[in-house]
Amino acid sequence: MRSVSPAVKQETMRIASGTAIGVVLMWVVFFFLHQVNPEKIPFDYTVFLAGIGGFIFAAGNFFLMGLTVAAETDEGRARQRMQVSQRQRTLLMLAWGVVALAAPCFNGAAGIIPLLFPSMVIKIYYLTIGKAKLAQEKKDSQSADPTAGKGSEQ
């Protein structure tokens, strides 16, 4: 088994942390909605099990994507491998969704909602920290190479 690159570990930990926070917030929302409407909104073990399952599948999906991206150096093969990986991971998410909706031990909504958290974490990270980091990296690269980013001025 090959080792996992530090970049994949770091990004997966960021996504897993954000997804875990999202799952906890989801449980809090379920709790308050249950207080308002206990007949329609459950707050029992099914919500917790589904949240944990959704977290595992959401974070695992991102980790598998990271492994796929890091595995190939040839651009053509990487693109083909990413397409196959995306199909397989999508089927895995679909299978989890079906199980979360069909199995009585899971709350369907609580199982599917965590699958949305990784993309939200990525967007929030980019809008807050990532954008500033990218701007700083661009500034650093331009100061190291004064001709960078100037195009063909004549």
Short mmCIF file of C-alpha atoms in Angstrom, two decimals:
data_model
loop_
_atom_site.label_atom_id
_atom_site.label_comp_id
_atom_site.label_asym_id
_atom_site.label_seq_id
_atom_site.Cartn_x
_atom_site.Cartn_y
_atom_site.Cartn_z
CA MET A 1 0.00 0.00 0.00
CA ARG A 2 1.42 3.37 -1.00
CA SER A 3 1.61 6.16 1.53
CA VAL A 4 -0.81 9.04 1.49
CA SER A 5 0.66 12.40 0.51
CA PRO A 6 0.73 15.12 3.17
CA ALA A 7 -1.44 17.38 1.00
CA VAL A 8 -4.18 14.72 0.79
CA LYS A 9 -3.99 14.18 4.56
CA GLN A 10 -4.17 17.91 5.28
CA GLU A 11 -7.09 18.61 2.95
CA THR A 12 -8.98 15.51 4.09
CA MET A 13 -8.56 16.57 7.73
CA ARG A 14 -9.85 20.04 6.86
CA ILE A 15 -12.89 18.60 5.09
CA ALA A 16 -13.51 15.97 7.80
CA SER A 17 -13.31 18.63 10.54
CA GLY A 18 -15.71 20.93 8.73
CA THR A 19 -18.07 18.06 7.97
CA ALA A 20 -18.01 16.96 11.63
CA ILE A 21 -18.90 20.49 12.70
CA GLY A 22 -21.71 20.48 10.14
CA VAL A 23 -23.05 17.16 11.46
CA VAL A 24 -23.07 18.46 15.03
CA LEU A 25 -24.88 21.62 13.89
CA MET A 26 -27.35 19.41 12.00
CA TRP A 27 -28.03 17.48 15.22
CA VAL A 28 -28.62 20.77 17.06
CA VAL A 29 -31.09 21.85 14.37
CA PHE A 30 -32.86 18.48 14.59
CA PHE A 31 -33.09 18.92 18.37
CA PHE A 32 -34.69 22.35 18.11
CA LEU A 33 -37.02 21.29 15.30
CA HIS A 34 -38.04 18.29 17.40
CA GLN A 35 -38.88 20.64 20.27
CA VAL A 36 -41.13 22.65 17.97
CA ASN A 37 -42.77 19.73 16.19
CA PRO A 38 -42.07 16.41 17.95
CA GLU A 39 -44.67 14.48 15.94
CA LYS A 40 -42.97 15.12 12.60
CA ILE A 41 -39.29 15.70 13.41
CA PRO A 42 -37.60 12.82 15.22
CA PHE A 43 -34.64 13.22 17.52
CA ASP A 44 -33.55 9.72 18.39
CA TYR A 45 -30.79 7.22 17.64
CA THR A 46 -31.71 7.17 13.93
CA VAL A 47 -30.66 10.80 13.55
CA PHE A 48 -27.32 10.13 15.25
CA LEU A 49 -26.60 6.92 13.30
CA ALA A 50 -27.47 8.56 10.00
CA GLY A 51 -25.33 11.59 10.80
CA ILE A 52 -22.35 9.39 11.60
CA GLY A 53 -22.89 7.34 8.44
CA GLY A 54 -23.27 10.47 6.33
CA PHE A 55 -20.07 11.87 7.84
CA ILE A 56 -18.15 8.69 7.03
CA PHE A 57 -19.35 8.65 3.43
CA ALA A 58 -18.84 12.40 2.88
CA ALA A 59 -15.30 12.48 4.31
CA GLY A 60 -14.45 9.13 2.73
CA ASN A 61 -15.60 10.36 -0.66
CA PHE A 62 -13.29 13.37 -0.43
CA PHE A 63 -10.38 11.20 0.74
CA LEU A 64 -10.84 8.76 -2.18
CA MET A 65 -10.95 11.69 -4.60
CA GLY A 66 -7.70 13.02 -3.12
CA LEU A 67 -6.03 9.63 -3.50
CA THR A 68 -7.11 9.46 -7.13
CA VAL A 69 -5.79 12.94 -7.91
CA ALA A 70 -2.46 12.30 -6.20
CA ALA A 71 -1.94 8.89 -7.83
CA GLU A 72 -1.43 9.97 -11.45
CA THR A 73 1.18 12.23 -12.99
CA ASP A 74 0.21 11.80 -16.65
CA GLU A 75 -2.56 14.31 -17.45
CA GLY A 76 -4.43 12.09 -19.92
CA ARG A 77 -4.45 9.07 -17.64
CA ALA A 78 -5.29 11.28 -14.65
CA ARG A 79 -8.35 12.68 -16.43
CA GLN A 80 -9.56 9.20 -17.39
CA ARG A 81 -8.91 7.84 -13.91
CA MET A 82 -10.74 10.78 -12.32
CA GLN A 83 -13.81 10.16 -14.49
CA VAL A 84 -13.92 6.49 -13.48
CA SER A 85 -13.34 7.40 -9.84
CA GLN A 86 -16.08 10.02 -9.94
CA ARG A 87 -18.57 7.49 -11.31
CA GLN A 88 -17.65 4.95 -8.66
CA ARG A 89 -17.80 7.48 -5.84
CA THR A 90 -21.14 8.78 -7.10
CA LEU A 91 -22.54 5.24 -7.08
CA LEU A 92 -21.21 4.81 -3.55
CA MET A 93 -22.99 8.00 -2.44
CA LEU A 94 -26.17 6.88 -4.18
CA ALA A 95 -25.99 3.49 -2.45
CA TRP A 96 -25.58 5.23 0.92
CA GLY A 97 -28.53 7.49 0.14
CA VAL A 98 -30.74 4.50 -0.68
CA VAL A 99 -29.69 2.71 2.51
CA ALA A 100 -30.19 5.87 4.61
CA LEU A 101 -33.68 6.34 3.18
CA ALA A 102 -34.73 2.68 3.24
CA ALA A 103 -33.26 1.27 6.44
CA PRO A 104 -35.38 1.94 9.51
CA CYS A 105 -32.28 2.40 11.69
CA PHE A 106 -31.39 5.63 9.82
CA ASN A 107 -33.17 8.94 9.44
CA GLY A 108 -33.08 9.60 5.68
CA ALA A 109 -32.63 13.37 5.88
CA ALA A 110 -29.92 13.11 8.54
CA GLY A 111 -28.09 10.59 6.36
CA ILE A 112 -28.16 12.65 3.18
CA ILE A 113 -27.59 16.18 4.53
CA PRO A 114 -23.95 15.50 5.58
CA LEU A 115 -23.11 14.66 1.96
CA LEU A 116 -23.57 18.37 1.20
CA PHE A 117 -21.15 19.57 3.88
CA PRO A 118 -17.79 18.99 2.10
CA SER A 119 -18.71 21.33 -0.77
CA MET A 120 -19.93 23.92 1.75
CA VAL A 121 -16.67 23.62 3.70
CA ILE A 122 -14.64 24.11 0.51
CA LYS A 123 -16.64 27.21 -0.45
CA ILE A 124 -16.45 28.72 3.05
CA TYR A 125 -12.72 28.00 3.26
CA TYR A 126 -12.09 29.62 -0.11
CA LEU A 127 -14.17 32.69 0.73
CA THR A 128 -12.46 33.21 4.09
CA ILE A 129 -8.94 31.83 4.23
CA GLY A 130 -8.23 30.40 0.79
CA LYS A 131 -8.80 33.61 -1.13
CA ALA A 132 -6.30 35.49 1.05
CA LYS A 133 -3.78 32.65 0.76
CA LEU A 134 -4.06 32.60 -3.03
CA ALA A 135 -3.63 36.36 -3.21
CA GLN A 136 -0.57 36.18 -0.96
CA GLU A 137 0.95 33.33 -3.01
CA LYS A 138 0.38 35.32 -6.21
CA LYS A 139 1.96 38.40 -4.66
CA ASP A 140 4.93 36.34 -3.43
CA SER A 141 5.45 34.75 -6.84
CA GLN A 142 5.30 38.14 -8.58
CA SER A 143 7.82 39.66 -6.18
CA ALA A 144 10.16 36.70 -6.76
CA ASP A 145 9.81 37.04 -10.56
CA PRO A 146 9.15 40.65 -11.65
CA THR A 147 8.07 39.52 -15.14
CA ALA A 148 5.40 37.13 -13.82
CA GLY A 149 1.82 38.09 -14.57
CA LYS A 150 2.71 41.01 -16.88
CA GLY A 151 1.92 39.25 -20.13
CA SER A 152 3.50 40.41 -23.36
CA GLU A 153 3.77 44.16 -22.92
CA GLN A 154 5.57 45.97 -25.71
#
